[in-house]
Coordinates of C-alpha atoms and ligand atoms in Angstrom, one line a residue:
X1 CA -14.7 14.2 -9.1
X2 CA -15.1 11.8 -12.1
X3 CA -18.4 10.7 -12.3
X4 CA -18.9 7.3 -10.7
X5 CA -20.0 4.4 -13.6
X6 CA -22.4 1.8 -12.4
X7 CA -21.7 -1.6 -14.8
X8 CA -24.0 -4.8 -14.0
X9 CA -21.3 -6.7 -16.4
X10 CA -20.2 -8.8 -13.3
X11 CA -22.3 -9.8 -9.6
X12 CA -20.3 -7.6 -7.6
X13 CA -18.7 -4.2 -8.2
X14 CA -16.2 -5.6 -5.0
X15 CA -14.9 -8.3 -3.2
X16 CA -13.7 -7.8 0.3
X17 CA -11.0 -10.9 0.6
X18 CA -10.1 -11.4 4.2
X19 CA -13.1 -10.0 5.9
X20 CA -12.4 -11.6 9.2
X21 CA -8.7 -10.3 9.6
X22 CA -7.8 -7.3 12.0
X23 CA -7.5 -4.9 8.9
X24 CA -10.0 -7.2 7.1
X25 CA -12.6 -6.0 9.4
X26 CA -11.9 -2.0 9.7
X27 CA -12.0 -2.1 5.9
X28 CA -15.5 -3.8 5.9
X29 CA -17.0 -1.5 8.0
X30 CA -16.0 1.6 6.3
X31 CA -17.6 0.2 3.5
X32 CA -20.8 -0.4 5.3
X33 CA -20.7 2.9 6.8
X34 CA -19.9 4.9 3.5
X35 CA -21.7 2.7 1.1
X36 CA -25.2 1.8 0.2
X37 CA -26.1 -1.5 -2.1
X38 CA -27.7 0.7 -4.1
X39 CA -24.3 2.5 -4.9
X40 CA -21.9 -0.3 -4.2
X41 CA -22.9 -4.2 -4.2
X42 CA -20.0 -5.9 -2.2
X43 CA -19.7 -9.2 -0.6
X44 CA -16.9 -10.0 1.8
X45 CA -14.5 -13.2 1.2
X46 CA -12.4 -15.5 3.5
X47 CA -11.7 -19.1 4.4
X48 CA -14.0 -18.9 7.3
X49 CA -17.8 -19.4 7.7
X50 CA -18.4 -18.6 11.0
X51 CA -16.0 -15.7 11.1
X52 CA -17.4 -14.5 8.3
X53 CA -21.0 -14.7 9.7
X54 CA -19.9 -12.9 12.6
X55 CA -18.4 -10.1 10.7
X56 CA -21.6 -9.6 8.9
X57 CA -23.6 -9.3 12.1
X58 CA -21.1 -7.1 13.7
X59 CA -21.9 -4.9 10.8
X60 CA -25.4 -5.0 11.2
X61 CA -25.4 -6.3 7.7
X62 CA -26.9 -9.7 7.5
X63 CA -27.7 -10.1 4.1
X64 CA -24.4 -8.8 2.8
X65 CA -23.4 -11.9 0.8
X66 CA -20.3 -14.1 1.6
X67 CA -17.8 -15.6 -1.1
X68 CA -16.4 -18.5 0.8
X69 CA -13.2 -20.2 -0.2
X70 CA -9.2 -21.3 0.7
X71 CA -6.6 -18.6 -0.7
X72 CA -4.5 -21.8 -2.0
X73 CA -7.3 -23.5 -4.2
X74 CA -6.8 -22.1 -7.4
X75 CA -10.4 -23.2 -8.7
X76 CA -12.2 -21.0 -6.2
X77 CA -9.9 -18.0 -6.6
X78 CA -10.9 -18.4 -10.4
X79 CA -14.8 -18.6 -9.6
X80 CA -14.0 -15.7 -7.5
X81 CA -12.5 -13.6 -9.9
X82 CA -15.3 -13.9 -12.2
X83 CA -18.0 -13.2 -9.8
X84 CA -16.7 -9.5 -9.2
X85 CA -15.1 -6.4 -10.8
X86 CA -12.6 -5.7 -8.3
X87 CA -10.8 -7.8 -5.1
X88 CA -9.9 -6.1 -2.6
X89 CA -7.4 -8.7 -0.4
X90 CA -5.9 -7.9 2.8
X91 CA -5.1 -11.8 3.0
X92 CA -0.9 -11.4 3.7
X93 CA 1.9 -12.4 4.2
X94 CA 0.9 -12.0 0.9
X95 CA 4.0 -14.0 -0.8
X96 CA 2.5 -16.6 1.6
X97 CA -1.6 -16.3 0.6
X98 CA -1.6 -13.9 -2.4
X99 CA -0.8 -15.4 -5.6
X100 CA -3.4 -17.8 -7.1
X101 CA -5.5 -14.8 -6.5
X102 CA -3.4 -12.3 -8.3
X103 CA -3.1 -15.0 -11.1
X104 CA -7.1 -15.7 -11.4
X105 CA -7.6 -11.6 -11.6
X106 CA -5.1 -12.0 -14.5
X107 CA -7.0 -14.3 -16.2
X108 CA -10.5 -12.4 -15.6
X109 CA -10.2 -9.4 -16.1
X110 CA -10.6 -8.5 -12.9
X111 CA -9.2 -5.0 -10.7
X112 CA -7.3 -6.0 -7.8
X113 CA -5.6 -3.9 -4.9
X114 CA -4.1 -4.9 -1.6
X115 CA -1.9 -3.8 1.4
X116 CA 1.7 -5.5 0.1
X117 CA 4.7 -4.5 1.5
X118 CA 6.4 -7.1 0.1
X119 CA 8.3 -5.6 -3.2
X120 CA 9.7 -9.3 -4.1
X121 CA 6.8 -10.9 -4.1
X122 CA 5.0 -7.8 -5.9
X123 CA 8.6 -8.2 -8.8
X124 CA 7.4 -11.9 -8.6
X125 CA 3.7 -11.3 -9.6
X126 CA 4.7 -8.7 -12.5
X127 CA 7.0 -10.7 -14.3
X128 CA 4.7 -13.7 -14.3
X129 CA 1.6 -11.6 -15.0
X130 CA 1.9 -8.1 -16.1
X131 CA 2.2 -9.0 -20.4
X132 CA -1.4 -10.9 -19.8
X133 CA -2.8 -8.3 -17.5
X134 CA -2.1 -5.8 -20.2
X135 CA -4.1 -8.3 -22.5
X136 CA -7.4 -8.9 -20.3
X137 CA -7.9 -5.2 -19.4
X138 CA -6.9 -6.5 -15.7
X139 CA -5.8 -3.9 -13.4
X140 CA -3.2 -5.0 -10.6
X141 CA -2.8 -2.3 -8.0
X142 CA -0.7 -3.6 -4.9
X143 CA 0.6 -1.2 -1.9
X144 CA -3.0 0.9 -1.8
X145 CA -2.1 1.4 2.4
X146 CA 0.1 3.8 4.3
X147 CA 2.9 1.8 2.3
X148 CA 2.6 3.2 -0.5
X149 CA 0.1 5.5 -1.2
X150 CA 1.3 8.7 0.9
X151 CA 4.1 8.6 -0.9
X152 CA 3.2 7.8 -4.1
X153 CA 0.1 9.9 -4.1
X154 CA 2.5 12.9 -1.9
X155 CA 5.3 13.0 -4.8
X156 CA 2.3 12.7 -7.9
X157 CA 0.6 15.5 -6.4
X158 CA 3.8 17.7 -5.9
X159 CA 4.9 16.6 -9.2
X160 CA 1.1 17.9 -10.7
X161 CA 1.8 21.2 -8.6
X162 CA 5.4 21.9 -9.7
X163 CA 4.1 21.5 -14.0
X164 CA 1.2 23.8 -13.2
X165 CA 3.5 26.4 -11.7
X166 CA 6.9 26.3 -13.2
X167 CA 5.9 23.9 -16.5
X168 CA 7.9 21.4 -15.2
X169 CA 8.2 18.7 -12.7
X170 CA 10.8 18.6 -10.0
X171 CA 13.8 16.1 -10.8
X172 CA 15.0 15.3 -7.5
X173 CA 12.3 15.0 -4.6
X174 CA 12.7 13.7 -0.7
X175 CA 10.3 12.7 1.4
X176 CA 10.3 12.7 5.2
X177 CA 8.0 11.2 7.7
X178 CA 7.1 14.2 9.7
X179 CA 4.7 12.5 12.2
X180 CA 3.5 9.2 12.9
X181 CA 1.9 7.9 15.8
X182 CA 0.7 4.0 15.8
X183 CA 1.4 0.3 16.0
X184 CA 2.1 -2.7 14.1
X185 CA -0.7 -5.7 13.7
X186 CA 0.1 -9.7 14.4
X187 CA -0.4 -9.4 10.2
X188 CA 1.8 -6.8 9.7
X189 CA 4.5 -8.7 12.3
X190 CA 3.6 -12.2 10.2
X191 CA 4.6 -10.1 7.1
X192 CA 8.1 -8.7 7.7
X193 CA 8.9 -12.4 9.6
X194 CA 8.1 -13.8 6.5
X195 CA 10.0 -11.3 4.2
X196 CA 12.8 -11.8 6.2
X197 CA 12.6 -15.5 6.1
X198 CA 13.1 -15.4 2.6
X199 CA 15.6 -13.1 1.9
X200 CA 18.0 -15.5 4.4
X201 CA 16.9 -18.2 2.3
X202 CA 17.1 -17.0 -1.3
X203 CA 20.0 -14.4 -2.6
X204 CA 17.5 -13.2 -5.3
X205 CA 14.8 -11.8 -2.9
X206 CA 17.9 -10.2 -1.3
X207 CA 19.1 -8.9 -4.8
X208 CA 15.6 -7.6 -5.9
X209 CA 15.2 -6.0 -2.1
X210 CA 18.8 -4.1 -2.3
X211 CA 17.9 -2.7 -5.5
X212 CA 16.8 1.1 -5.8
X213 CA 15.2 0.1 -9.3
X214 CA 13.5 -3.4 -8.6
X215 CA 10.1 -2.9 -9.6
X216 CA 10.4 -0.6 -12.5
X217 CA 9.3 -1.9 -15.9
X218 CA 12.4 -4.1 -17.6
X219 CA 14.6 -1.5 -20.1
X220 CA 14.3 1.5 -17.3
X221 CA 15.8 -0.7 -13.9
X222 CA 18.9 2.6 -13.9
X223 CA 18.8 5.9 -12.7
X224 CA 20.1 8.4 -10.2
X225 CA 19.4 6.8 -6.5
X226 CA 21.5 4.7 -5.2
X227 CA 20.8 1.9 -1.9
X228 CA 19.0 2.5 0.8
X229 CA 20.8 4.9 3.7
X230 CA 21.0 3.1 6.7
X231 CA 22.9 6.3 8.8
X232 CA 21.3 8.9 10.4
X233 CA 22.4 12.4 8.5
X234 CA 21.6 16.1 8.5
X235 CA 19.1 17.0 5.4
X236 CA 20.1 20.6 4.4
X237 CA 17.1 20.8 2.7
X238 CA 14.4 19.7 5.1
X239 CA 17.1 21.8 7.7
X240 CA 16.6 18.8 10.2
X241 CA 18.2 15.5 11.2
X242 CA 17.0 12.4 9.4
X243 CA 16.9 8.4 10.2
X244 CA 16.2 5.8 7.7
X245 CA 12.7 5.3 7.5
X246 CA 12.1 1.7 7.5
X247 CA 8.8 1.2 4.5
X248 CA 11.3 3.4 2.8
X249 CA 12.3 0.0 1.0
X250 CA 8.9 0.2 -0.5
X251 CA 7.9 3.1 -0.7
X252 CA 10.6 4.4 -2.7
X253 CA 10.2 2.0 -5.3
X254 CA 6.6 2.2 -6.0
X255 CA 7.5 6.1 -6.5
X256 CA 10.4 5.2 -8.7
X257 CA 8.0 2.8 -10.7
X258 CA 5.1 5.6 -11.4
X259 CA 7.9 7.6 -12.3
X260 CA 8.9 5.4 -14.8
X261 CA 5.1 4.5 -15.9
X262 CA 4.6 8.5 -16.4
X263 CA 7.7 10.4 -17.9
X264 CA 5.8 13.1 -19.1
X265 CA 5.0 13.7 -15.4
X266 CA 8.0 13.6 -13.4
X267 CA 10.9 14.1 -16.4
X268 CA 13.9 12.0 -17.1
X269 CA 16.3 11.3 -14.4
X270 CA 13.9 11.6 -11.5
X271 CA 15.2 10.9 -8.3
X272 CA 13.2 9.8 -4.8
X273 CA 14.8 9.2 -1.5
X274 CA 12.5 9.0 1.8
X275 CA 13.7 9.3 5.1
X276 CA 12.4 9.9 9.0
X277 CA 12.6 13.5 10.0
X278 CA 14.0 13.7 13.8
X279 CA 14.7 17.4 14.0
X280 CA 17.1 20.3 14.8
X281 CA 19.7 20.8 16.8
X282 CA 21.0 18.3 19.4
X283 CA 18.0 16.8 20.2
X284 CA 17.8 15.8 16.2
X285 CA 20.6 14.5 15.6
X286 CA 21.0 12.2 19.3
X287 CA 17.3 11.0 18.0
X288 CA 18.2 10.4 14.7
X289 CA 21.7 8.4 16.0
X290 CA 19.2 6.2 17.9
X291 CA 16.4 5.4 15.6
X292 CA 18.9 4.3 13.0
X293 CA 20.9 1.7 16.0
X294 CA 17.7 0.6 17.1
X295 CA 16.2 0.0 13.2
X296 CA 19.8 -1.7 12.4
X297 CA 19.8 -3.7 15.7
X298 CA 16.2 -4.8 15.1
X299 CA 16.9 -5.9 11.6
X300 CA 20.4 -7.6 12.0
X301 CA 18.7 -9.9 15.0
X302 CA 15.6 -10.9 13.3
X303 CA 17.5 -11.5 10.2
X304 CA 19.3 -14.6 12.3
X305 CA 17.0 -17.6 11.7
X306 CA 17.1 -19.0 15.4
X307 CA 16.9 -15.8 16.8
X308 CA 14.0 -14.6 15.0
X309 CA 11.9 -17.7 16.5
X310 CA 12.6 -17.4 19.7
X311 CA 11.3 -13.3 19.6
X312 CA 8.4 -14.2 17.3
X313 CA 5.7 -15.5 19.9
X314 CA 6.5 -12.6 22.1
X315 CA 5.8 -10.1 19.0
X316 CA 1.8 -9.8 18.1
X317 CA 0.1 -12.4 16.6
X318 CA -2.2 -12.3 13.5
X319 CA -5.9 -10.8 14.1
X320 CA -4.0 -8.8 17.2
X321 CA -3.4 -4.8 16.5
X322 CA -3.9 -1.5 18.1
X323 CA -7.0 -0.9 19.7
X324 CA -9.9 1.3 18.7
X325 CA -8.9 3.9 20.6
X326 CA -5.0 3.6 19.5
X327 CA -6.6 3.8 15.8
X328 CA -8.4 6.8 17.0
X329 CA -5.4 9.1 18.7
X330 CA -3.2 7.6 16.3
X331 CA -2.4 10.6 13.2
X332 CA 0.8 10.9 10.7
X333 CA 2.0 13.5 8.4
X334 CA 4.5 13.6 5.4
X335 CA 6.5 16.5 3.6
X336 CA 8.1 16.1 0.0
X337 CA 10.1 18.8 -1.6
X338 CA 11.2 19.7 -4.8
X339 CA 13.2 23.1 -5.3
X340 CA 11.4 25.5 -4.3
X341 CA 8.2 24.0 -3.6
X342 CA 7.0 21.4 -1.0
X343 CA 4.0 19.3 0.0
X344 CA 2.6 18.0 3.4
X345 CA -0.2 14.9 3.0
X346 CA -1.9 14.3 6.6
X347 CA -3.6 11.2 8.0
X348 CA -7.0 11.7 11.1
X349 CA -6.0 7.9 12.5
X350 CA -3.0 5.8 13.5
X351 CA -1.2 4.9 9.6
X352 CA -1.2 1.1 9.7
X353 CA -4.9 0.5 10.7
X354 CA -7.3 3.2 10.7
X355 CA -6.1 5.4 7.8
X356 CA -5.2 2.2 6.1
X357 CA -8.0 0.4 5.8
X358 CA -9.7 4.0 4.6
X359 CA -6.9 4.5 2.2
X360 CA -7.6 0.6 0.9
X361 CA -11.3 0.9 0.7
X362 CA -11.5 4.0 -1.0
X363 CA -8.8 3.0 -3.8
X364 CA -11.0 -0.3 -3.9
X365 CA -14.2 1.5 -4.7
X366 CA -11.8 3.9 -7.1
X367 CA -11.2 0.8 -9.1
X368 CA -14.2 -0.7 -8.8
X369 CA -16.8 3.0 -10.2
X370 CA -14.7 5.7 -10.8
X371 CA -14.0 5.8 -14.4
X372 CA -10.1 5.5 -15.0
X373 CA -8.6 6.0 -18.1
X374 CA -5.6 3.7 -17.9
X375 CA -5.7 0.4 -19.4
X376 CA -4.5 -3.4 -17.5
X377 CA -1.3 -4.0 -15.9
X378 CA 0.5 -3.9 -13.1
X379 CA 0.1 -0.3 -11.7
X380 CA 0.6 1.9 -8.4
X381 CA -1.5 4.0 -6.7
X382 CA -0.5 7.0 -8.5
X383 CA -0.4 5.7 -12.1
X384 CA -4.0 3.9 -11.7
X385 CA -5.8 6.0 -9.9
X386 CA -3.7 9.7 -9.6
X387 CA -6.2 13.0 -9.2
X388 CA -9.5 11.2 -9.1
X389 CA -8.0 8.8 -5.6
X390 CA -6.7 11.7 -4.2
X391 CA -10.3 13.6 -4.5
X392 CA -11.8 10.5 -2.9
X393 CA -9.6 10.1 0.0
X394 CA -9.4 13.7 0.4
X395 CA -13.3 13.2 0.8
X396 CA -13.8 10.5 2.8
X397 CA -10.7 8.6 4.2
X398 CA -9.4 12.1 6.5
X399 CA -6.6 12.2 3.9
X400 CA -4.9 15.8 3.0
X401 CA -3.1 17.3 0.5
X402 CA -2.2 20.5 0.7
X403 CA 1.0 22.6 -1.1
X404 CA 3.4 24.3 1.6
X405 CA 6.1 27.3 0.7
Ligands
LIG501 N1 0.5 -1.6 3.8 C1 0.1 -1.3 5.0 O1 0.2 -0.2 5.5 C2 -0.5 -2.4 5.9 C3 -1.1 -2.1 7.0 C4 -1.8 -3.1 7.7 C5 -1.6 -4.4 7.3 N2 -0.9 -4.7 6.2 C6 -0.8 -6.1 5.6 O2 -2.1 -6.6 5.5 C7 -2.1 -8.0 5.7 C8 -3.2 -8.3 6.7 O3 -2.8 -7.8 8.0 P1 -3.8 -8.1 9.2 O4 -3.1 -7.5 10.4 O5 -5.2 -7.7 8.9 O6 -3.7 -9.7 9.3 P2 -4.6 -10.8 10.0 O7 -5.4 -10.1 11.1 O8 -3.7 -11.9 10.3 O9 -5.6 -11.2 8.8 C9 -5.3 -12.1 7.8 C10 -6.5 -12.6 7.0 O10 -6.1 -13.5 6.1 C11 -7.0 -14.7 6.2 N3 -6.3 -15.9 5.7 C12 -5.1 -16.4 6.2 N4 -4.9 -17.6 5.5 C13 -5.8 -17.8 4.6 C14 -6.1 -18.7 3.6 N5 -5.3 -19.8 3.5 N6 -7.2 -18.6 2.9 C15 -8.1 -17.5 3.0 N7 -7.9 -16.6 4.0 C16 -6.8 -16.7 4.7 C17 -7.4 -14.7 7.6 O11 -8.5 -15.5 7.7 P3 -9.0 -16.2 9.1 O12 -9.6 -15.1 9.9 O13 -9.9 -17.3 8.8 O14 -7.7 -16.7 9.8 C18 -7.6 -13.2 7.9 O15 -8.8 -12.8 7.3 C19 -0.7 -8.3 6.1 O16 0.0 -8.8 5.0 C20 -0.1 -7.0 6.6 O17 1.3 -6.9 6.4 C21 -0.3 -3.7 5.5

């Protein structure tokens, strides 16, 4: 692994914004549990005194400092900023909480990585940001959970694996969701509401959603893949049925964007398309027919203003998720091919919560010690971070990596 860098150039190596929320929480106590002061001086950040003082005894951790502060008060996200080398926010709906934060990171200097899903608001942030980002040295990381970094993170290290053996990378990869046992959060819920609310209100969230290409740098918004498959199919290369995958949305265009942010690595003309694996044979293709009515039902109801309210209180609220347990039995695994060669990345706990907040903490501390060689801007997880993130989580967030025949 890179050697870790220890600068005293700011108070904090990280901020933990959003301490007190359900993923707020598990991300704070794999830090305590993993990380000494004398390796990592943190403090954790919300809205919320007593919640936050709660947090810090639940950790065992009372002198862990507290950064205090409303997401919408533009002065203390600036004072914040400054006080740290890296924010780490798991304060969402993020188009709803995140962006006077995202701004004062801008303006400092400062790393910043989150748990975004939300690839309008993420298109929103860039074009207002990215040019001064690039200026202050600030580097912007959003989608550092299950969306996006087995993905991103799956197809880099395939794409490392096919140069290294064939001296070059593989044009056209697909990615399946081979496994994946968990449950959504009250946050998580609060998110896609809120996404949804928006595109019924505004034709251009729906126009940057619909759009295979949305979050690649301006010049390079063309290529090979088309919309997102809605239709359960046969994949004659994965030889099973397939559903659409429904953080395919995202996923696919974080991938798309380190594509474009690395050429050298993954060659003109790259093409990524990500979908649920539901097997062989009869069983396959009945499971695949359902997954795709139920994903299409789901969507086309909550997608109806008055409709969406009245299901919303019975859906779970924020600071609800799975429970310890649930984390614990929860696992997920991934395949991406290429040609002839493939790739399987494993998680040890349910995706949205317990590898999650491991995946978001360990990019986090990435940012904050490991010494990267890219410069500011608006980045993803592969194009950041790449080899030296997927040591780390290989190490200590039970992620795998591993090349399959
Ligand atoms: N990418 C992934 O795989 C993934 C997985 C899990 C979650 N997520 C996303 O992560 C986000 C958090 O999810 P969650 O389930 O942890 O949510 P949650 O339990 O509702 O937590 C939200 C946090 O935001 C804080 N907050 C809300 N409004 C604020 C404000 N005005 N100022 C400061 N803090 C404020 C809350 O503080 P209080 O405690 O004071 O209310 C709480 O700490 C969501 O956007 C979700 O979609 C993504």
């Amino acid at each position: 692994m890179t050697p870790s860098v220890r600068r005293h150039d700011r108070e904090f190596d990280l901020i933990l914004w959003g301490a007190t929320g359900f993923t707020g929480q598990l991300v704070a106590r794999h830090l305590a549990e993993n990380y000494d002061w004398d390796v990592l001086r943190w403090a954790i950040g919300g809205r919320d005194e007593v919640k936050l003082a709660a947090v810090r005894e639940g950790l065992g951790a009372p002198d862990l400092p507290v950064v205090l502060g409303d997401a919408h008060d533009q002065d203390k996200m600036a004072a914040l900023a400054k006080r740290t080398r890296v924010v780490c926010s798991t304060v969402g709906p993020y188009a709803r909480y995140g962006s006077e934060l995202v701004a004062a990171c801008v303006r400092a200097g400062t790393g910043y990585c989150d748990l975004t899903g939300e690839a309008h608001w993420i298109r929103r942030m860039l074009d207002a940001h990215n040019a001064q980002a690039v200026e202050t040295g600030a580097r912007i990381v959003p989608t550092c959970g299950f969306d996006s970094i087995p993905s991103d993170l799956g197809v880099y290290f395939l794409q490392r694996e096919m140069q290294s053996r064939h001296g070059a990378p593989g044009p056209r990869i697909k990615g399946g969701v081979a496994r994946l046992n968990g449950k959504a959060s009250g946050g998580t819920v609060a998110s896609m509401l809120n996404l949804l609310e928006e595109a019924g209100n505004d034709r251009s969230v729906r126009r940057i959603l619909v759009n295979p290409y949305s979050l690649n740098p301006e010049g390079k918004r063309n290529g090979p893949d088309g919309r997102d498959r809605m239709s359960p199919s046969y994949d004659d290369d994965f030889r099973k049925w397939t559903a659409p995958f429904i953080m395919a949305g995202i996923n696919t265009r974080i991938v798309r964007r380190s594509a474009a942010l690395m050429p050298d690595l993954y060659g003109p003309d790259f093409s990524y398309q990500e979908s649920m694996l539901t097997g062989r044979g009869v069983g396959g293709a009945l499971k695949a027919t359902a997954v795709s009515g139920v994903m299409a039902a789901a969507l086309g109801a909550l997608s109806i203003g008055p409709i969406r309210r009245l299901i919303a209180p019975r859906l779970p609220q924020p600071g609800e998720g799975p429970t310890p347990e649930e984390q614990k039995n929860g696992n997920w695994e991934m395949r991406f091919l290429g040609g002839s060669s493939g790739a399987r990345v494993t998680g040890d706990m349910d995706p949205g919560y317990g590898s999650t907040s491991k995946m978001l903490a360990e990019s986090a501390v990435c940012l904050a010690l490991d010494q990267l060689t890219v410069g500011g801007g608006f980045h993803t997880p592969a194009s950041a971070m790449g080899n030296i993130l997927i040591e780390r989580l290989q190490k200590n967030a039970g992620v795998t990596f591993e090349v399959i025949e």
